[in-house]
Amino acid sequence: MKPLLKNSSILLAVILLVALTLPLYAGEYYIHIGVMVLFYAYMAVAWNILGGYAGQHSLGHSLFMGIGAYTSTYLFSVMGITPWLGMWVGGALAGVMGLFVGYLCFRYGLKGPYFALVTIALAEAAVYIATNAEGIGGAQGLSVAWTGNAPEMMQFNGKGGYYYVILVMTVAAIVLSTWIIRRRFGYQLLAVRENEDAAEALGVDTLRVKVQASIISAMLTALGGTFFAQYFTYINPRNVFGEGPSIQILLFAIIGGLGTVWGPVVGALVLVPVAELSRGWLGGSFSGAHILLYGTVMVLVMLFMPNGIVGLYEKIRQRIQNRNEKSEVA
Amino acid sequence: MLEVSKLRRDFGGLTAVHDLTFKVEAGEIVGLIGPNGAGKTTTFSMLAGFIPPTSGDIVFQGKSILGLKPHQVCKLGVTRTFQIVQPFPDMTILENVMVGAYARYTGTVDARRKALEVLERVNLAHKANTLGKNLNLLELKRLEIGKALATEPSLLLLDEVAAGLKDAEVDNILVLVRQLNKEGITFLIVEHLMKVIMNLSHRVIVLDFGQMIAQGTPDEITKDPAVLEAYLGKEA
């Protein structure tokens, strides 16, 4: 056990060091890939708190992303309020929405596919509401007004600034997610996922912990929505409320390993570069080939690693540990 | 300690439990028996807050627990186990039991200490780091008791903890329950195995078609004509 722990903390330190220094030597294109990896890792970690830990698979997390993106962008572009503040307003609104969705579904015992369907429906409803709300740009969407290199407005010349913003957000989300899973709340979420009746019989207020997970997950996702808007400087109903981001977020969590701290991060770390690089390399010569490659990688992971990449790693680790124990006995 | 009065549960047109009235005193081990479909598990589910009764009342330590959810009933000191074992399959045994311990302890250090203590009691300490899905049936039955014990119940509802076990294993469970009872835990036990009921129970309640047809000491019960009829049918 011991040396393994040591190895993994060294590995972690190396990854963090690479992550911290990437913008110093990488070109803009690679920094962009770094931003995308971190952004999706962040979103997947946020999704994982409800979807992975508590086992309630939301297929409509774009609802919260959109609330975050639209709130901060509206406050910034129309009223001049900095996104640094606006993101928390969006987070609070999304938190209220998370409470509403969570309570509505879990109070009436919606589970599995039924919960998933409700989340899809609500996100889709948000697309149509935003499309028809002229006050927030309607189908045209909103552009984030450019104010020059203004860190106080979460705007930067070049991609390096954005990179560090999302790096801090991702590290913070991982820390929060780790903290949660090591305490009572985390154990109770896992128990709900594993067996709700048994959890309830052992004194777990299953409704309460599920709603709490929904609120936390929604708030974090909304903060990511603000970052998305600032980075791409343009949002419309389809690209923040639509099914695209919903599906992508949960793919990374599932491929990486559902319900583990590192699964969502690993998923994004492996898949986002595959997607981005293959688009860069193949997109010009064989159009569509990159999607084919991306799909193939995903199918392979699903087939050979049903518990995700981290799940496979855990399995191998257990096997080695078992073998060591056996050889110690012998 | 527990007073059940006129407890009734209808499923559509079927009355699973019919105006059931009984008491459990502190320190007792009470057996609840009856043929299949007599309403034993339904009674358990109502006592633990999983199914709302159609009518009647359940009073625990002087207060009605009617309408409370299972987790609230558990906090008051009534914990049930399940006839079909319900482990948390992808959590370790230690973590499984910690979930129960968290009902009493908010801190992880305290919950872990409590859980380790319980694992010693139910002979699973050596399996602490095994996943729930990797246990055999005896271990699962022990885990089921362990999880419930960790919630520090004053009344423990055991639903067929011995079913499916070998003789020697059943004896293990008997010893454990008797010990726990000496330490002050009151038991209400549903069981098909007469060996368990006859060995453990201070008092036995017999249900048939949702109604109590007899109660008394194990000896009295085995001689009761109504009980014999329910189990063996009418004499020709």
Coordinates of C-alpha atoms in Angstrom, one line a residue:
Chain A
M1 CA 0.0 0.0 0.0
K2 CA 2.6 2.5 1.1
P3 CA 4.8 2.7 -2.0
L4 CA 1.8 3.0 -4.1
L5 CA 0.6 6.0 -2.2
K6 CA 4.0 7.6 -2.6
N7 CA 4.0 6.9 -6.3
S8 CA 0.6 8.4 -6.8
S9 CA 1.5 11.6 -4.9
I10 CA 4.7 12.0 -7.0
L11 CA 2.5 11.4 -10.1
L12 CA 0.1 14.1 -8.8
A13 CA 2.9 16.5 -8.2
V14 CA 4.3 16.0 -11.7
I15 CA 0.9 16.5 -13.3
L16 CA 0.3 19.6 -11.3
L17 CA 3.7 21.0 -12.2
V18 CA 3.1 20.3 -15.9
A19 CA -0.4 21.8 -15.6
L20 CA 1.0 25.0 -13.9
T21 CA 3.8 25.6 -16.4
L22 CA 2.0 24.6 -19.6
P23 CA 1.3 28.1 -20.9
L24 CA 5.0 29.1 -20.4
Y25 CA 6.2 26.8 -23.3
A26 CA 3.1 25.6 -25.2
G27 CA 1.7 27.4 -28.2
E28 CA -1.8 28.9 -28.2
Y29 CA -3.3 25.9 -29.8
Y30 CA -2.1 23.6 -27.1
I31 CA -3.1 26.0 -24.4
H32 CA -6.6 25.9 -26.0
I33 CA -6.6 22.1 -25.7
G34 CA -5.5 22.5 -22.1
V35 CA -8.3 24.9 -21.4
M36 CA -10.8 22.4 -23.0
V37 CA -9.4 19.5 -21.0
L38 CA -9.7 21.5 -17.7
F39 CA -13.1 22.9 -18.6
Y40 CA -14.6 19.5 -19.3
A41 CA -12.8 18.0 -16.3
Y42 CA -14.3 20.7 -14.2
M43 CA -17.8 20.1 -15.6
A44 CA -17.5 16.4 -15.2
V45 CA -16.4 16.7 -11.6
A46 CA -19.4 18.9 -10.9
W47 CA -21.8 16.4 -12.6
N48 CA -20.2 13.5 -10.8
I49 CA -21.3 14.8 -7.4
L50 CA -24.9 14.1 -8.3
G51 CA -24.5 11.6 -11.1
G52 CA -21.5 9.6 -9.8
Y53 CA -21.6 9.8 -6.1
A54 CA -25.4 9.9 -5.6
G55 CA -26.0 7.8 -8.8
Q56 CA -28.7 10.2 -10.1
H57 CA -27.8 10.5 -13.8
S58 CA -28.8 13.9 -15.0
L59 CA -28.9 14.2 -18.8
G60 CA -29.8 17.8 -18.6
H61 CA -27.0 19.5 -16.8
S62 CA -26.8 22.1 -19.6
L63 CA -29.7 23.6 -17.8
F64 CA -27.4 24.8 -15.0
M65 CA -24.5 25.6 -17.4
G66 CA -26.9 27.8 -19.3
I67 CA -28.2 29.6 -16.3
G68 CA -24.6 30.4 -15.3
A69 CA -23.6 31.5 -18.7
Y70 CA -26.7 33.6 -19.4
T71 CA -26.8 35.2 -15.9
S72 CA -23.2 36.4 -15.8
T73 CA -23.2 37.5 -19.5
Y74 CA -26.4 39.4 -19.1
L75 CA -25.2 41.2 -16.0
F76 CA -21.9 41.9 -17.7
S77 CA -23.0 43.0 -21.2
V78 CA -26.2 44.9 -20.2
M79 CA -25.3 46.2 -16.7
G80 CA -21.6 46.2 -16.7
I81 CA -21.3 43.9 -13.7
T82 CA -18.0 41.9 -13.6
P83 CA -18.4 38.2 -14.3
W84 CA -16.4 37.5 -11.2
L85 CA -19.5 38.7 -9.4
G86 CA -22.0 37.6 -12.0
M87 CA -20.8 34.0 -11.8
W88 CA -21.9 33.8 -8.2
V89 CA -25.3 35.2 -9.0
G90 CA -25.6 32.6 -11.7
G91 CA -24.4 30.0 -9.3
A92 CA -27.0 31.0 -6.7
L93 CA -29.8 30.9 -9.3
A94 CA -28.7 27.5 -10.5
G95 CA -28.6 26.4 -6.9
V96 CA -32.2 27.3 -6.5
M97 CA -33.0 25.5 -9.8
G98 CA -31.0 22.5 -8.5
L99 CA -33.2 22.6 -5.4
F100 CA -36.3 22.8 -7.5
V101 CA -35.4 20.0 -9.9
G102 CA -34.0 17.8 -7.1
Y103 CA -36.9 18.2 -4.8
L104 CA -39.5 17.9 -7.6
C105 CA -38.0 14.6 -8.8
F106 CA -36.8 13.0 -5.6
R107 CA -39.8 13.9 -3.5
Y108 CA -41.9 11.8 -5.9
G109 CA -39.3 9.0 -6.0
L110 CA -38.2 9.5 -9.6
K111 CA -35.2 7.3 -10.3
G112 CA -33.0 6.1 -13.1
P113 CA -34.4 6.8 -16.6
Y114 CA -37.3 8.7 -15.3
F115 CA -35.1 11.2 -13.5
A116 CA -32.9 11.4 -16.6
L117 CA -36.0 12.1 -18.8
V118 CA -37.2 15.0 -16.5
T119 CA -33.7 16.6 -16.6
I120 CA -33.7 16.4 -20.5
A121 CA -37.1 17.9 -20.6
L122 CA -36.3 20.8 -18.4
A123 CA -33.0 21.6 -20.2
E124 CA -34.9 21.4 -23.5
A125 CA -37.6 23.7 -22.2
A126 CA -34.8 26.1 -21.2
V127 CA -33.6 26.1 -24.8
Y128 CA -37.1 27.2 -26.0
I129 CA -37.6 29.8 -23.3
A130 CA -34.2 31.3 -24.0
T131 CA -34.9 31.2 -27.8
N132 CA -38.1 33.2 -27.3
A133 CA -36.8 35.6 -24.7
E134 CA -35.8 38.6 -26.7
G135 CA -34.5 40.3 -23.6
I136 CA -31.6 37.9 -23.5
G137 CA -31.0 37.9 -27.2
G138 CA -33.5 35.3 -28.3
A139 CA -32.2 32.8 -30.9
Q140 CA -29.3 35.2 -31.7
G141 CA -27.9 34.7 -28.2
L142 CA -25.6 37.1 -26.4
S143 CA -22.1 38.3 -27.1
V144 CA -19.8 39.1 -24.3
A145 CA -18.6 42.7 -24.8
W146 CA -14.8 42.8 -25.2
T147 CA -13.2 45.3 -22.8
G148 CA -9.6 44.6 -23.7
N149 CA -7.1 42.8 -21.5
A150 CA -9.1 43.2 -18.3
P151 CA -8.5 40.4 -15.7
E152 CA -11.0 42.2 -13.4
M153 CA -13.6 41.4 -16.0
M154 CA -12.4 37.9 -16.6
Q155 CA -11.0 38.8 -20.0
F156 CA -7.5 38.3 -21.2
N157 CA -5.3 38.8 -24.2
G158 CA -4.3 35.3 -25.3
K159 CA -5.4 32.1 -23.8
G160 CA -3.0 31.9 -20.9
G161 CA -5.2 33.9 -18.5
Y162 CA -8.2 31.8 -19.2
Y163 CA -6.1 28.7 -18.7
Y164 CA -5.1 29.7 -15.2
V165 CA -8.7 30.6 -14.3
I166 CA -10.1 27.2 -15.3
L167 CA -7.1 25.5 -13.7
V168 CA -7.9 27.1 -10.3
M169 CA -11.5 26.2 -10.7
T170 CA -10.8 22.6 -11.6
V171 CA -8.3 22.1 -8.7
A172 CA -10.9 23.7 -6.4
A173 CA -13.6 21.4 -7.7
I174 CA -11.4 18.3 -7.2
V175 CA -10.6 19.4 -3.7
L176 CA -14.2 19.9 -2.9
S177 CA -15.2 16.6 -4.4
T178 CA -12.5 14.8 -2.5
W179 CA -13.5 16.5 0.7
I180 CA -17.2 15.5 0.2
I181 CA -16.4 11.8 -0.4
R182 CA -14.3 11.5 2.7
R183 CA -17.0 12.7 5.1
R184 CA -20.5 11.7 6.3
F185 CA -22.3 13.4 3.4
G186 CA -20.2 11.5 0.8
Y187 CA -20.7 8.1 2.4
Q188 CA -24.4 8.8 2.5
L189 CA -24.5 9.8 -1.2
L190 CA -22.7 6.5 -2.1
A191 CA -25.1 4.5 0.1
V192 CA -28.0 6.1 -1.7
R193 CA -26.5 5.2 -5.1
E194 CA -25.8 1.6 -3.9
N195 CA -29.1 0.8 -2.3
E196 CA -31.6 3.5 -1.4
D197 CA -33.8 1.4 0.9
A198 CA -30.9 0.0 2.9
A199 CA -29.5 3.6 3.2
E200 CA -32.9 4.8 4.5
A201 CA -33.1 2.0 7.0
L202 CA -29.7 3.0 8.4
G203 CA -30.8 6.5 9.1
V204 CA -29.8 8.2 5.9
D205 CA -32.2 11.0 4.9
T206 CA -32.1 10.0 1.3
L207 CA -34.3 12.8 0.0
R208 CA -32.2 15.4 1.8
V209 CA -28.8 14.2 0.7
K210 CA -29.9 13.8 -2.9
V211 CA -31.3 17.3 -3.0
Q212 CA -28.2 18.7 -1.4
A213 CA -26.1 16.9 -4.1
S214 CA -28.3 18.4 -6.8
I215 CA -27.8 21.9 -5.4
I216 CA -24.0 21.6 -5.1
S217 CA -23.7 20.0 -8.6
A218 CA -25.9 22.7 -10.1
M219 CA -24.0 25.6 -8.6
L220 CA -20.6 24.3 -9.7
T221 CA -21.9 23.6 -13.2
A222 CA -23.2 27.2 -13.4
L223 CA -19.8 28.6 -12.5
G224 CA -18.4 26.6 -15.4
G225 CA -21.1 28.1 -17.6
T226 CA -19.8 31.6 -16.8
F227 CA -16.3 30.5 -17.7
F228 CA -17.5 29.0 -21.0
A229 CA -19.2 32.3 -21.9
Q230 CA -16.1 34.4 -21.1
Y231 CA -13.8 32.1 -23.0
F232 CA -15.9 31.8 -26.2
T233 CA -17.3 35.3 -25.8
Y234 CA -20.6 34.2 -27.4
I235 CA -23.5 32.1 -26.2
N236 CA -26.8 31.0 -27.7
P237 CA -29.6 28.9 -26.4
R238 CA -28.5 25.7 -28.2
N239 CA -24.8 25.8 -27.3
V240 CA -25.3 26.3 -23.6
F241 CA -28.7 24.9 -22.8
G242 CA -28.7 22.3 -25.5
E243 CA -28.2 18.6 -25.3
G244 CA -24.6 18.8 -26.7
P245 CA -22.9 20.0 -23.5
S246 CA -25.2 17.8 -21.3
I247 CA -24.1 14.7 -23.1
Q248 CA -20.4 15.6 -23.3
I249 CA -20.1 16.4 -19.6
L250 CA -21.5 13.0 -18.6
L251 CA -19.5 11.1 -21.3
F252 CA -16.2 12.2 -19.7
A253 CA -17.4 11.2 -16.2
I254 CA -18.6 7.8 -17.5
I255 CA -15.6 7.0 -19.6
G256 CA -13.2 8.1 -16.9
G257 CA -15.0 6.2 -14.1
L258 CA -18.3 7.0 -12.5
G259 CA -18.4 8.0 -8.9
T260 CA -14.7 8.2 -8.3
V261 CA -12.9 11.4 -7.5
W262 CA -10.5 11.2 -10.4
G263 CA -12.6 9.5 -13.0
P264 CA -14.1 12.6 -14.5
V265 CA -10.7 14.3 -14.7
V266 CA -9.1 11.3 -16.3
G267 CA -12.0 11.0 -18.8
A268 CA -11.5 14.6 -19.9
L269 CA -7.7 14.2 -19.9
V270 CA -7.9 11.3 -22.3
L271 CA -10.9 12.1 -24.5
V272 CA -10.6 15.9 -25.0
P273 CA -7.2 15.7 -26.6
V274 CA -8.4 12.8 -28.8
A275 CA -11.3 14.9 -30.0
E276 CA -9.4 18.2 -30.4
L277 CA -6.2 16.8 -32.0
S278 CA -8.0 14.4 -34.3
R279 CA -10.1 17.3 -35.5
G280 CA -6.9 19.3 -36.1
W281 CA -5.1 16.5 -37.9
L282 CA -7.9 14.8 -39.8
G283 CA -10.6 17.5 -40.0
G284 CA -9.1 19.1 -43.1
S285 CA -8.2 16.0 -45.1
F286 CA -11.0 13.6 -44.3
S287 CA -14.0 15.5 -43.0
G288 CA -15.9 13.5 -40.4
A289 CA -13.0 11.1 -39.8
H290 CA -12.3 12.7 -36.4
I291 CA -15.8 12.0 -35.2
L292 CA -15.4 8.4 -36.4
L293 CA -12.1 8.1 -34.4
Y294 CA -13.6 9.7 -31.4
G295 CA -16.6 7.4 -31.5
T296 CA -14.3 4.3 -31.9
V297 CA -12.3 5.3 -28.9
M298 CA -15.5 5.7 -26.9
V299 CA -16.9 2.3 -28.0
L300 CA -13.6 0.6 -27.1
V301 CA -13.5 2.1 -23.7
M302 CA -17.2 1.1 -23.0
L303 CA -16.5 -2.4 -24.2
F304 CA -13.3 -3.1 -22.4
M305 CA -13.5 -0.9 -19.4
P306 CA -17.2 -1.0 -18.3
N307 CA -16.2 0.8 -15.0
G308 CA -14.2 3.5 -16.8
I309 CA -10.5 4.1 -17.0
V310 CA -10.2 4.6 -13.3
G311 CA -12.3 1.4 -12.7
L312 CA -9.8 -0.6 -14.7
Y313 CA -6.9 0.9 -12.8
E314 CA -8.5 0.0 -9.5
K315 CA -9.0 -3.5 -10.7
I316 CA -5.4 -3.9 -11.7
R317 CA -4.3 -2.4 -8.4
Q318 CA -6.4 -4.8 -6.4
R319 CA -5.1 -7.7 -8.3
I320 CA -1.5 -6.7 -7.6
Q321 CA -2.3 -6.1 -4.0
N322 CA -4.0 -9.5 -3.7
R323 CA -1.0 -11.2 -5.3
N324 CA 1.4 -9.4 -2.9
E325 CA -0.7 -10.5 0.0
K326 CA -0.7 -14.1 -1.2
S327 CA 3.1 -14.1 -1.7
E328 CA 3.6 -12.7 1.8
V329 CA 1.5 -15.5 3.2
A330 CA 3.6 -18.1 1.2
Chain B
M1 CA -41.2 -0.2 24.7
L2 CA -43.2 -0.9 21.5
E3 CA -47.0 -0.9 21.4
V4 CA -48.8 -1.8 18.3
S5 CA -52.5 -1.2 18.3
K6 CA -55.1 -2.2 15.7
L7 CA -52.5 -2.0 12.9
R8 CA -54.0 -2.7 9.5
R9 CA -52.7 -2.6 6.0
D10 CA -54.7 -3.1 2.9
F11 CA -53.2 -3.7 -0.6
G12 CA -56.1 -3.1 -2.8
G13 CA -58.8 -5.5 -1.7
L14 CA -56.3 -7.7 0.2
T15 CA -55.8 -7.1 3.9
A16 CA -52.2 -8.1 4.6
V17 CA -52.3 -7.1 8.2
H18 CA -55.6 -7.1 10.0
D19 CA -56.1 -5.1 13.3
L20 CA -52.9 -6.4 14.8
T21 CA -52.3 -5.5 18.4
F22 CA -49.2 -6.5 20.5
K23 CA -46.5 -5.2 22.8
V24 CA -42.8 -5.7 23.1
E25 CA -41.3 -5.0 26.4
A26 CA -37.7 -3.6 26.9
G27 CA -35.2 -6.4 27.1
E28 CA -37.4 -9.0 25.4
I29 CA -36.7 -11.2 22.4
V30 CA -40.1 -11.6 20.6
G31 CA -40.5 -14.0 17.8
L32 CA -43.0 -13.3 15.0
I33 CA -44.0 -16.3 13.1
G34 CA -46.6 -17.5 10.7
P35 CA -47.1 -19.3 7.3
N36 CA -46.0 -17.6 4.1
G37 CA -48.2 -14.5 3.4
A38 CA -49.2 -14.1 7.0
G39 CA -48.1 -10.5 7.0
K40 CA -44.8 -10.7 8.9
T41 CA -42.7 -8.7 6.6
T42 CA -45.5 -6.2 6.0
T43 CA -45.7 -5.7 9.7
F44 CA -41.9 -5.1 9.8
S45 CA -42.1 -2.6 7.0
M46 CA -44.8 -0.7 8.8
L47 CA -42.8 -0.7 12.0
A48 CA -39.7 0.7 10.3
G49 CA -41.6 3.3 8.4
F50 CA -41.3 1.8 4.9
I51 CA -45.0 1.3 4.3
P52 CA -47.7 3.5 5.9
P53 CA -50.4 1.6 7.7
T54 CA -54.0 1.9 6.5
S55 CA -55.1 2.4 10.1
G56 CA -53.9 1.8 13.6
D57 CA -51.1 3.1 15.7
I58 CA -47.4 2.3 16.5
V59 CA -46.1 3.8 19.7
F60 CA -42.4 3.5 20.5
Q61 CA -41.2 4.6 23.9
G62 CA -44.4 6.5 24.6
K63 CA -44.5 8.4 21.3
S64 CA -46.4 7.5 18.1
I65 CA -44.0 6.9 15.2
L66 CA -46.8 6.8 12.7
G67 CA -45.9 8.8 9.6
L68 CA -42.2 9.0 10.3
K69 CA -39.8 8.0 7.5
P70 CA -37.4 5.1 8.0
H71 CA -34.4 7.3 8.7
Q72 CA -36.4 9.1 11.4
V73 CA -37.5 5.8 12.9
C74 CA -33.9 4.7 12.8
K75 CA -32.7 7.8 14.6
L76 CA -35.3 7.1 17.4
G77 CA -33.7 3.7 17.9
V78 CA -35.6 1.2 15.7
T79 CA -33.5 -0.4 13.0
R80 CA -34.6 -3.2 10.6
T81 CA -32.6 -5.7 8.6
F82 CA -33.9 -7.1 5.3
Q83 CA -35.0 -10.6 4.5
I84 CA -33.1 -10.3 1.2
V85 CA -29.7 -9.0 2.3
Q86 CA -29.1 -5.4 1.1
P87 CA -25.4 -4.7 1.1
F88 CA -23.8 -1.6 -0.6
P89 CA -22.0 -3.8 -3.2
D90 CA -19.3 -1.4 -4.4
M91 CA -18.4 -0.1 -0.9
T92 CA -16.0 -2.0 1.4
I93 CA -17.5 -3.8 4.5
L94 CA -16.0 -1.1 6.7
E95 CA -17.7 1.6 4.6
N96 CA -21.0 -0.4 4.6
V97 CA -21.0 -0.4 8.4
M98 CA -19.8 3.2 8.6
V99 CA -23.0 4.3 6.8
G100 CA -24.9 2.9 9.8
A101 CA -22.5 4.4 12.3
Y102 CA -23.0 7.8 10.7
A103 CA -26.6 7.7 12.0
R104 CA -25.1 8.4 15.5
Y105 CA -21.7 9.9 14.8
T106 CA -21.2 12.9 12.4
G107 CA -17.4 12.7 12.5
T108 CA -15.7 10.2 10.2
V109 CA -13.1 9.3 12.9
D110 CA -15.9 8.4 15.4
A111 CA -17.9 6.6 12.7
R112 CA -14.9 4.5 11.7
R113 CA -14.1 3.6 15.3
K114 CA -17.7 2.5 15.9
A115 CA -17.8 0.5 12.7
L116 CA -14.5 -1.3 13.5
E117 CA -16.0 -2.1 16.9
V118 CA -19.1 -3.6 15.3
L119 CA -17.1 -5.6 12.8
E120 CA -15.3 -7.3 15.7
R121 CA -18.7 -8.1 17.2
V122 CA -20.0 -9.7 14.0
N123 CA -16.7 -11.5 13.1
L124 CA -16.1 -9.5 10.0
A125 CA -13.0 -7.5 11.0
H126 CA -10.8 -9.5 8.8
K127 CA -13.0 -8.5 5.8
A128 CA -13.0 -4.8 6.5
N129 CA -11.5 -3.9 3.1
T130 CA -13.5 -6.4 1.0
L131 CA -16.2 -5.1 -1.2
G132 CA -19.8 -5.8 -0.3
K133 CA -20.3 -7.7 -3.5
N134 CA -17.5 -10.2 -2.7
L135 CA -19.0 -11.7 0.5
N136 CA -20.7 -15.1 0.9
L137 CA -24.1 -15.5 2.3
L138 CA -23.1 -16.0 5.9
E139 CA -20.9 -12.9 5.7
L140 CA -23.7 -11.0 4.1
K141 CA -26.1 -12.0 6.9
R142 CA -23.5 -10.9 9.4
L143 CA -23.0 -7.7 7.6
E144 CA -26.7 -7.1 7.6
I145 CA -26.7 -7.3 11.4
G146 CA -23.5 -5.3 11.6
K147 CA -24.9 -2.4 9.6
A148 CA -28.0 -2.3 11.8
L149 CA -25.9 -2.6 15.0
A150 CA -23.8 0.4 14.0
T151 CA -26.9 2.6 14.3
E152 CA -27.0 1.7 18.0
P153 CA -30.7 0.6 18.0
S154 CA -32.6 -0.1 21.2
L155 CA -35.0 -2.2 19.2
L156 CA -33.7 -4.4 16.4
L157 CA -36.0 -5.9 13.9
L158 CA -34.4 -9.0 12.3
D159 CA -36.1 -10.3 9.2
E160 CA -35.0 -13.9 8.6
V161 CA -31.4 -13.5 9.4
A162 CA -30.9 -17.3 9.6
A163 CA -32.6 -18.2 6.4
G164 CA -30.4 -20.1 4.0
L165 CA -27.6 -20.7 6.5
K166 CA -26.1 -24.0 7.5
D167 CA -26.7 -25.4 11.0
A168 CA -23.4 -24.3 12.5
E169 CA -23.8 -20.9 11.0
V170 CA -27.2 -20.6 12.5
D171 CA -25.7 -21.4 15.9
N172 CA -23.3 -18.5 15.4
I173 CA -26.1 -16.1 14.8
L174 CA -28.0 -17.4 17.9
V175 CA -25.0 -16.8 20.1
L176 CA -24.6 -13.3 18.7
V177 CA -28.2 -12.3 19.2
R178 CA -28.3 -13.7 22.7
Q179 CA -25.2 -11.7 23.6
L180 CA -26.6 -8.5 22.2
N181 CA -29.8 -9.0 24.0
K182 CA -27.9 -9.4 27.3
E183 CA -26.3 -6.0 26.5
G184 CA -29.7 -4.4 26.4
I185 CA -30.9 -4.6 22.9
T186 CA -34.6 -5.6 22.5
F187 CA -35.4 -7.9 19.5
L188 CA -38.3 -8.5 17.3
I189 CA -37.5 -11.5 15.1
V190 CA -39.3 -12.8 12.0
E191 CA -38.1 -16.2 11.2
H192 CA -39.1 -19.4 9.5
L193 CA -36.5 -21.6 11.2
M194 CA -38.3 -23.0 14.3
K195 CA -34.9 -23.7 15.8
V196 CA -34.1 -20.0 15.9
I197 CA -37.5 -19.0 17.2
M198 CA -37.7 -21.7 19.9
N199 CA -34.1 -21.1 21.1
L200 CA -34.2 -17.4 21.3
S201 CA -37.7 -16.1 21.9
H202 CA -39.0 -15.2 25.3
R203 CA -42.3 -14.9 23.7
V204 CA -43.8 -15.8 20.3
I205 CA -46.5 -14.1 18.3
V206 CA -48.2 -16.2 15.6
L207 CA -49.8 -14.5 12.6
D208 CA -52.1 -16.1 10.1
F209 CA -53.9 -14.1 7.3
G210 CA -52.7 -10.9 8.9
Q211 CA -54.2 -11.7 12.3
M212 CA -52.7 -12.8 15.6
I213 CA -53.9 -16.3 16.3
A214 CA -51.8 -17.0 19.3
Q215 CA -49.1 -15.7 21.6
G216 CA -47.1 -17.2 24.4
T217 CA -43.9 -18.9 25.3
P218 CA -42.4 -21.2 22.7
D219 CA -43.6 -24.2 24.6
E220 CA -47.2 -22.9 24.8
I221 CA -47.2 -22.0 21.1
T222 CA -46.2 -25.5 20.0
K223 CA -49.2 -27.0 21.8
D224 CA -51.7 -24.4 20.7
P225 CA -54.4 -26.0 18.5
A226 CA -54.9 -22.8 16.4
V227 CA -51.2 -22.7 15.6
L228 CA -51.2 -26.4 14.6
E229 CA -54.1 -25.8 12.4
A230 CA -52.6 -22.8 10.7
Y231 CA -49.4 -24.7 9.9
L232 CA -50.6 -28.3 9.4
G233 CA -54.2 -27.8 8.4
K234 CA -57.4 -29.0 10.1
E235 CA -57.6 -32.5 11.4
A236 CA -59.7 -34.6 9.2

